Amino acid sequence: MDLQSIKALFLDMDGVLWHGKDPIGNLPLIFNKIQKAGVIPLFGTNNSTRTPEDYRDHLAKLGVEIEPEQVITPAVGAANLFMKDFSINARIHIFGSRALKEYLQNAGFSLVDEKADIVLVSLDKEMTYQKVAVAMKLINEGARFYATNLDNVLISENGWIPGGGVMVNAVQTCTGVSPIIIGKPNTIMMKIACQKTDLKPAEILAVGDRYDTDILGGLRAGCRTALVLSGVDSIESIAAYSEQPDMICQDLNTITDQLLADRSR
Ligand SMILES: [Mg+2]
């Protein structure tokens, strides 16, 4: 695929930029090349355990300077969606991380444990039976059920760990209700990327290590897509899908090399 028409990257992070604490490749060099190519890096993750500011700080420690506005987390997607489907007065119950609560509270929403309009479920490393019970009660009372993502597992520096899909499944099992998904493969986050950059989906290359979230989301949004082999999926694991990504690359470094090469042609 020719990358000359690409004006922005929509980068997944876990499995693309790092495995847990370990960066994948020389990130400062990779981002230098992206800058040299004149391409805007945006970050889109289904991971809801960090705020955009947390990601800025984390990337700074790895030698990459970015602005929090370049980061689109499920919390950013949720705030956007809840404003559209409800209003700033929506009462939200969160069964999820501190970062998710912090972001939605700072966005102006009220977080509640009763009489909720919305129950939002995501990865909660302090999951308890009681939290599942509260979410169940509120949904049974009429709150609408949203989930940041259905990722069943995540890769960390210690190998595979349970993902947010585990908490979502617990609530789904006891309520019989399927959630509305905010994260990839839903296109909400990609649409925000288009709005932020004023670009058409076809001018954005969605880069990720998972077919069922990153690539499928990119395809649905009308973006160009690149699967990197530095994380979850492999050529074999995606072979059965009829719609293939535009490119399959070893890692992000390979893509940035091609970005630069296609621009100097
Ligand atoms: Mg990933």
mmCIF file of C-alpha atoms and ligand atoms in Angstrom:
data_model
loop_
_atom_site.group_PDB
_atom_site.id
_atom_site.type_symbol
_atom_site.label_atom_id
_atom_site.label_comp_id
_atom_site.label_asym_id
_atom_site.label_seq_id
_atom_site.Cartn_x
_atom_site.Cartn_y
_atom_site.Cartn_z
ATOM 1 C CA MET A 1 0.000 0.000 0.000
ATOM 2 C CA ASP A 2 1.152 3.547 -0.833
ATOM 3 C CA LEU A 3 1.283 5.723 2.280
ATOM 4 C CA GLN A 4 1.567 9.072 0.463
ATOM 5 C CA SER A 5 -2.077 9.942 1.124
ATOM 6 C CA ILE A 6 -1.805 9.232 4.877
ATOM 7 C CA LYS A 7 -1.910 12.409 6.989
ATOM 8 C CA ALA A 8 -2.419 10.948 10.463
ATOM 9 C CA LEU A 9 -1.792 7.732 12.363
ATOM 10 C CA PHE A 10 -4.357 6.383 14.809
ATOM 11 C CA LEU A 11 -2.085 4.316 17.000
ATOM 12 C CA ASP A 12 -3.160 1.596 19.352
ATOM 13 C CA MET A 13 -0.715 1.487 22.260
ATOM 14 C CA ASP A 14 -0.570 -1.905 24.068
ATOM 15 C CA GLY A 15 1.199 -4.256 21.652
ATOM 16 C CA VAL A 16 2.126 -1.399 19.284
ATOM 17 C CA LEU A 17 4.191 0.991 21.427
ATOM 18 C CA TRP A 18 4.903 -1.275 24.363
ATOM 19 C CA HIS A 19 4.298 -4.561 26.140
ATOM 20 C CA GLY A 20 3.491 -3.441 29.663
ATOM 21 C CA LYS A 21 6.574 -1.504 30.764
ATOM 22 C CA ASP A 22 8.790 -2.556 27.828
ATOM 23 C CA PRO A 23 8.802 -0.225 24.775
ATOM 24 C CA ILE A 24 8.670 -1.870 21.335
ATOM 25 C CA GLY A 25 11.672 -0.499 19.431
ATOM 26 C CA ASN A 26 13.302 2.914 19.734
ATOM 27 C CA LEU A 27 10.229 5.083 20.345
ATOM 28 C CA PRO A 28 11.974 8.514 20.220
ATOM 29 C CA LEU A 29 13.462 7.572 16.824
ATOM 30 C CA ILE A 30 10.136 6.203 15.556
ATOM 31 C CA PHE A 31 8.290 9.415 16.529
ATOM 32 C CA ASN A 32 11.047 11.523 14.999
ATOM 33 C CA LYS A 33 10.420 9.765 11.705
ATOM 34 C CA ILE A 34 6.651 10.300 12.010
ATOM 35 C CA GLN A 35 7.299 14.001 12.576
ATOM 36 C CA LYS A 36 9.740 14.162 9.660
ATOM 37 C CA ALA A 37 7.094 12.607 7.422
ATOM 38 C CA GLY A 38 4.704 15.402 8.474
ATOM 39 C CA VAL A 39 2.161 12.910 9.801
ATOM 40 C CA ILE A 40 0.055 13.632 12.904
ATOM 41 C CA PRO A 41 0.281 10.899 15.542
ATOM 42 C CA LEU A 42 -2.952 10.223 17.421
ATOM 43 C CA PHE A 43 -3.346 7.573 20.064
ATOM 44 C CA GLY A 44 -6.448 5.439 20.398
ATOM 45 C CA THR A 45 -6.656 2.740 23.005
ATOM 46 C CA ASN A 46 -9.351 0.514 24.495
ATOM 47 C CA ASN A 47 -7.412 0.611 27.743
ATOM 48 C CA SER A 48 -9.335 2.762 30.212
ATOM 49 C CA THR A 49 -6.960 2.522 33.169
ATOM 50 C CA ARG A 50 -5.030 5.687 32.281
ATOM 51 C CA THR A 51 -6.133 9.256 31.477
ATOM 52 C CA PRO A 52 -4.795 11.141 28.430
ATOM 53 C CA GLU A 53 -2.516 13.047 30.878
ATOM 54 C CA ASP A 54 -1.232 9.733 32.267
ATOM 55 C CA TYR A 55 -0.347 8.660 28.706
ATOM 56 C CA ARG A 56 1.419 11.968 28.023
ATOM 57 C CA ASP A 57 3.500 11.464 31.195
ATOM 58 C CA HIS A 58 4.203 7.818 30.356
ATOM 59 C CA LEU A 59 5.312 8.662 26.809
ATOM 60 C CA ALA A 60 7.479 11.523 28.137
ATOM 61 C CA LYS A 61 9.326 9.003 30.321
ATOM 62 C CA LEU A 62 9.967 6.967 27.169
ATOM 63 C CA GLY A 63 11.340 10.061 25.395
ATOM 64 C CA VAL A 64 8.271 11.025 23.324
ATOM 65 C CA GLU A 65 6.597 14.435 23.776
ATOM 66 C CA ILE A 66 2.856 14.618 23.037
ATOM 67 C CA GLU A 67 -0.219 16.603 24.145
ATOM 68 C CA PRO A 68 -3.078 14.912 26.066
ATOM 69 C CA GLU A 69 -5.426 16.075 23.262
ATOM 70 C CA GLN A 70 -3.712 13.589 20.945
ATOM 71 C CA VAL A 71 -4.913 10.694 23.096
ATOM 72 C CA ILE A 72 -8.379 9.220 22.599
ATOM 73 C CA THR A 73 -9.282 6.783 25.363
ATOM 74 C CA PRO A 74 -12.664 5.090 25.893
ATOM 75 C CA ALA A 75 -13.293 7.795 28.519
ATOM 76 C CA VAL A 76 -12.969 10.457 25.801
ATOM 77 C CA GLY A 77 -15.304 8.401 23.608
ATOM 78 C CA ALA A 78 -17.760 7.925 26.483
ATOM 79 C CA ALA A 79 -17.911 11.638 27.346
ATOM 80 C CA ASN A 80 -18.554 12.418 23.672
ATOM 81 C CA LEU A 81 -21.268 9.757 23.357
ATOM 82 C CA PHE A 82 -23.031 10.559 26.651
ATOM 83 C CA MET A 83 -23.269 14.241 25.686
ATOM 84 C CA LYS A 84 -24.940 13.168 22.439
ATOM 85 C CA ASP A 85 -27.245 10.426 23.840
ATOM 86 C CA PHE A 86 -27.999 12.114 27.196
ATOM 87 C CA SER A 87 -26.677 15.467 28.454
ATOM 88 C CA ILE A 88 -24.164 16.797 30.928
ATOM 89 C CA ASN A 89 -26.824 16.080 33.606
ATOM 90 C CA ALA A 90 -26.622 12.307 33.019
ATOM 91 C CA ARG A 91 -26.095 10.311 36.238
ATOM 92 C CA ILE A 92 -23.319 7.798 35.633
ATOM 93 C CA HIS A 93 -22.327 4.770 37.665
ATOM 94 C CA ILE A 94 -18.837 3.484 36.857
ATOM 95 C CA PHE A 95 -17.651 -0.058 37.519
ATOM 96 C CA GLY A 96 -14.119 0.577 36.305
ATOM 97 C CA SER A 97 -10.829 2.305 36.872
ATOM 98 C CA ARG A 98 -9.853 5.508 38.675
ATOM 99 C CA ALA A 99 -8.780 7.038 35.363
ATOM 100 C CA LEU A 100 -12.223 6.523 33.844
ATOM 101 C CA LYS A 101 -13.951 8.079 36.870
ATOM 102 C CA GLU A 102 -11.512 10.991 36.922
ATOM 103 C CA TYR A 103 -11.977 11.793 33.245
ATOM 104 C CA LEU A 104 -15.787 11.736 33.284
ATOM 105 C CA GLN A 105 -15.946 13.710 36.520
ATOM 106 C CA ASN A 106 -13.593 16.354 35.089
ATOM 107 C CA ALA A 107 -15.767 16.433 31.953
ATOM 108 C CA GLY A 108 -18.607 17.606 34.239
ATOM 109 C CA PHE A 109 -20.704 14.447 34.705
ATOM 110 C CA SER A 110 -22.103 13.301 38.087
ATOM 111 C CA LEU A 111 -20.873 9.918 39.247
ATOM 112 C CA VAL A 112 -23.448 8.054 41.340
ATOM 113 C CA ASP A 113 -24.094 4.713 43.028
ATOM 114 C CA GLU A 114 -27.890 4.933 42.833
ATOM 115 C CA LYS A 115 -30.609 6.169 40.464
ATOM 116 C CA ALA A 116 -28.194 5.999 37.535
ATOM 117 C CA ASP A 117 -29.060 6.747 33.889
ATOM 118 C CA ILE A 118 -25.907 4.998 32.716
ATOM 119 C CA VAL A 119 -23.826 2.088 33.977
ATOM 120 C CA LEU A 120 -20.354 2.109 32.416
ATOM 121 C CA VAL A 121 -18.237 -1.024 32.867
ATOM 122 C CA SER A 122 -14.538 -1.418 32.091
ATOM 123 C CA LEU A 123 -11.354 -3.016 33.348
ATOM 124 C CA ASP A 124 -11.369 -2.895 37.144
ATOM 125 C CA LYS A 125 -8.375 -4.542 38.784
ATOM 126 C CA GLU A 126 -10.245 -4.312 42.099
ATOM 127 C CA MET A 127 -13.308 -6.163 40.819
ATOM 128 C CA THR A 128 -15.558 -7.537 43.594
ATOM 129 C CA TYR A 129 -18.849 -9.426 43.841
ATOM 130 C CA GLN A 130 -20.394 -6.315 45.403
ATOM 131 C CA LYS A 131 -19.480 -4.156 42.365
ATOM 132 C CA VAL A 132 -21.133 -6.651 40.009
ATOM 133 C CA ALA A 133 -24.221 -6.647 42.256
ATOM 134 C CA VAL A 134 -24.524 -2.817 42.236
ATOM 135 C CA ALA A 135 -24.167 -2.654 38.431
ATOM 136 C CA MET A 136 -26.784 -5.411 38.075
ATOM 137 C CA LYS A 137 -29.267 -3.610 40.354
ATOM 138 C CA LEU A 138 -28.922 -0.290 38.508
ATOM 139 C CA ILE A 139 -29.329 -1.897 35.066
ATOM 140 C CA ASN A 140 -32.354 -3.864 36.298
ATOM 141 C CA GLU A 141 -33.793 -0.541 37.505
ATOM 142 C CA GLY A 142 -33.466 0.881 33.997
ATOM 143 C CA ALA A 143 -29.972 2.332 33.607
ATOM 144 C CA ARG A 144 -28.475 1.891 30.121
ATOM 145 C CA PHE A 145 -25.504 -0.494 30.006
ATOM 146 C CA TYR A 146 -22.294 0.716 28.294
ATOM 147 C CA ALA A 147 -18.898 -0.969 28.166
ATOM 148 C CA THR A 148 -15.556 0.526 27.183
ATOM 149 C CA ASN A 149 -14.489 -2.666 25.378
ATOM 150 C CA LEU A 150 -14.773 -6.445 25.311
ATOM 151 C CA ASP A 151 -11.038 -7.268 25.211
ATOM 152 C CA ASN A 152 -10.836 -10.653 26.913
ATOM 153 C CA VAL A 153 -7.103 -10.470 27.636
ATOM 154 C CA LEU A 154 -4.327 -7.876 27.690
ATOM 155 C CA ILE A 155 -0.618 -8.334 27.277
ATOM 156 C CA SER A 156 1.556 -7.055 30.120
ATOM 157 C CA GLU A 157 5.229 -7.286 31.037
ATOM 158 C CA ASN A 158 4.216 -10.432 32.960
ATOM 159 C CA GLY A 159 2.396 -12.021 30.037
ATOM 160 C CA TRP A 160 -1.360 -12.306 29.503
ATOM 161 C CA ILE A 161 -3.766 -10.822 32.061
ATOM 162 C CA PRO A 162 -7.614 -10.622 32.163
ATOM 163 C CA GLY A 163 -9.090 -7.685 30.213
ATOM 164 C CA GLY A 164 -12.165 -5.495 30.687
ATOM 165 C CA GLY A 165 -14.331 -8.031 28.864
ATOM 166 C CA VAL A 166 -14.236 -10.137 32.034
ATOM 167 C CA MET A 167 -16.050 -7.455 34.086
ATOM 168 C CA VAL A 168 -18.457 -6.760 31.216
ATOM 169 C CA ASN A 169 -19.299 -10.457 30.880
ATOM 170 C CA ALA A 170 -20.013 -10.705 34.610
ATOM 171 C CA VAL A 171 -22.594 -7.898 34.387
ATOM 172 C CA GLN A 172 -24.006 -9.218 31.114
ATOM 173 C CA THR A 173 -24.423 -12.710 32.585
ATOM 174 C CA CYS A 174 -26.469 -11.602 35.586
ATOM 175 C CA THR A 175 -28.598 -8.997 33.760
ATOM 176 C CA GLY A 176 -29.123 -10.704 30.404
ATOM 177 C CA VAL A 177 -28.468 -7.271 28.846
ATOM 178 C CA SER A 178 -25.850 -6.673 26.125
ATOM 179 C CA PRO A 179 -23.862 -3.455 26.493
ATOM 180 C CA ILE A 180 -23.304 -0.678 23.979
ATOM 181 C CA ILE A 181 -19.556 -0.793 23.262
ATOM 182 C CA ILE A 182 -17.604 2.488 23.189
ATOM 183 C CA GLY A 183 -14.119 1.215 22.307
ATOM 184 C CA LYS A 184 -12.851 -0.329 19.083
ATOM 185 C CA PRO A 185 -14.258 -1.946 16.903
ATOM 186 C CA ASN A 186 -16.938 0.695 17.465
ATOM 187 C CA THR A 187 -16.043 3.747 15.363
ATOM 188 C CA ILE A 188 -16.695 6.456 17.997
ATOM 189 C CA MET A 189 -12.999 6.963 18.782
ATOM 190 C CA MET A 190 -12.004 7.071 15.100
ATOM 191 C CA LYS A 191 -14.723 9.639 14.407
ATOM 192 C CA ILE A 192 -13.272 11.798 17.195
ATOM 193 C CA ALA A 193 -9.850 11.412 15.507
ATOM 194 C CA CYS A 194 -11.331 12.720 12.233
ATOM 195 C CA GLN A 195 -12.964 15.677 14.014
ATOM 196 C CA LYS A 196 -9.768 16.585 15.877
ATOM 197 C CA THR A 197 -7.631 16.580 12.728
ATOM 198 C CA ASP A 198 -10.291 17.691 10.227
ATOM 199 C CA LEU A 199 -9.248 14.731 8.053
ATOM 200 C CA LYS A 200 -11.245 12.177 6.076
ATOM 201 C CA PRO A 201 -11.136 8.587 7.405
ATOM 202 C CA ALA A 202 -9.178 7.457 4.293
ATOM 203 C CA GLU A 203 -6.380 9.896 5.225
ATOM 204 C CA ILE A 204 -5.896 8.153 8.573
ATOM 205 C CA LEU A 205 -3.979 4.901 9.002
ATOM 206 C CA ALA A 206 -5.298 2.875 11.951
ATOM 207 C CA VAL A 207 -2.432 0.849 13.400
ATOM 208 C CA GLY A 208 -3.017 -1.992 15.828
ATOM 209 C CA ASP A 209 -2.045 -5.463 16.956
ATOM 210 C CA ARG A 210 -5.583 -6.890 17.214
ATOM 211 C CA TYR A 211 -7.857 -7.664 14.289
ATOM 212 C CA ASP A 212 -11.156 -7.775 16.200
ATOM 213 C CA THR A 213 -10.677 -4.290 17.694
ATOM 214 C CA ASP A 214 -8.062 -2.119 15.921
ATOM 215 C CA ILE A 215 -8.365 -3.425 12.367
ATOM 216 C CA LEU A 216 -12.102 -4.087 12.369
ATOM 217 C CA GLY A 217 -12.737 -0.641 13.881
ATOM 218 C CA GLY A 218 -10.509 0.985 11.259
ATOM 219 C CA LEU A 219 -12.238 -0.875 8.416
ATOM 220 C CA ARG A 220 -15.689 0.085 9.724
ATOM 221 C CA ALA A 221 -14.693 3.740 10.055
ATOM 222 C CA GLY A 222 -13.335 3.810 6.481
ATOM 223 C CA CYS A 223 -9.720 4.315 7.595
ATOM 224 C CA ARG A 224 -6.721 2.585 6.027
ATOM 225 C CA THR A 225 -5.482 -0.175 8.340
ATOM 226 C CA ALA A 226 -2.153 -1.709 9.334
ATOM 227 C CA LEU A 227 -1.762 -4.779 11.501
ATOM 228 C CA VAL A 228 1.527 -4.965 13.394
ATOM 229 C CA LEU A 229 2.861 -8.358 14.408
ATOM 230 C CA SER A 230 4.328 -7.070 17.692
ATOM 231 C CA GLY A 231 1.299 -7.995 19.799
ATOM 232 C CA VAL A 232 -1.774 -10.235 19.879
ATOM 233 C CA ASP A 233 -2.466 -11.272 16.269
ATOM 234 C CA SER A 234 -0.377 -13.022 13.628
ATOM 235 C CA ILE A 235 -0.749 -13.611 9.879
ATOM 236 C CA GLU A 236 -2.156 -17.063 10.708
ATOM 237 C CA SER A 237 -4.642 -15.828 13.333
ATOM 238 C CA ILE A 238 -6.255 -13.353 10.917
ATOM 239 C CA ALA A 239 -6.116 -15.568 7.811
ATOM 240 C CA ALA A 240 -9.788 -16.584 8.076
ATOM 241 C CA TYR A 241 -11.141 -12.999 7.959
ATOM 242 C CA SER A 242 -12.509 -12.072 4.548
ATOM 243 C CA GLU A 243 -11.606 -8.395 4.936
ATOM 244 C CA GLN A 244 -7.852 -8.104 5.393
ATOM 245 C CA PRO A 245 -5.909 -5.035 6.630
ATOM 246 C CA ASP A 246 -4.279 -2.809 3.979
ATOM 247 C CA MET A 247 -0.856 -3.731 5.334
ATOM 248 C CA ILE A 248 0.682 -6.267 7.678
ATOM 249 C CA CYS A 249 4.018 -5.149 9.180
ATOM 250 C CA GLN A 250 6.529 -6.405 11.674
ATOM 251 C CA ASP A 251 6.139 -3.357 13.912
ATOM 252 C CA LEU A 252 5.508 0.404 13.979
ATOM 253 C CA ASN A 253 9.116 1.109 13.005
ATOM 254 C CA THR A 254 8.578 -0.668 9.665
ATOM 255 C CA ILE A 255 5.538 1.513 8.985
ATOM 256 C CA THR A 256 7.397 4.744 9.769
ATOM 257 C CA ASP A 257 10.222 3.701 7.436
ATOM 258 C CA GLN A 258 7.676 3.247 4.663
ATOM 259 C CA LEU A 259 5.970 6.557 5.497
ATOM 260 C CA LEU A 260 9.280 8.342 4.968
ATOM 261 C CA ALA A 261 10.216 6.326 1.875
ATOM 262 C CA ASP A 262 6.836 7.020 0.196
ATOM 263 C CA ARG A 263 7.230 10.749 0.883
ATOM 264 C CA SER A 264 10.686 10.992 -0.654
ATOM 265 C CA ARG A 265 9.601 9.307 -3.893
HETATM 266 MG MG MG B 1 -3.224 -3.508 21.357
#
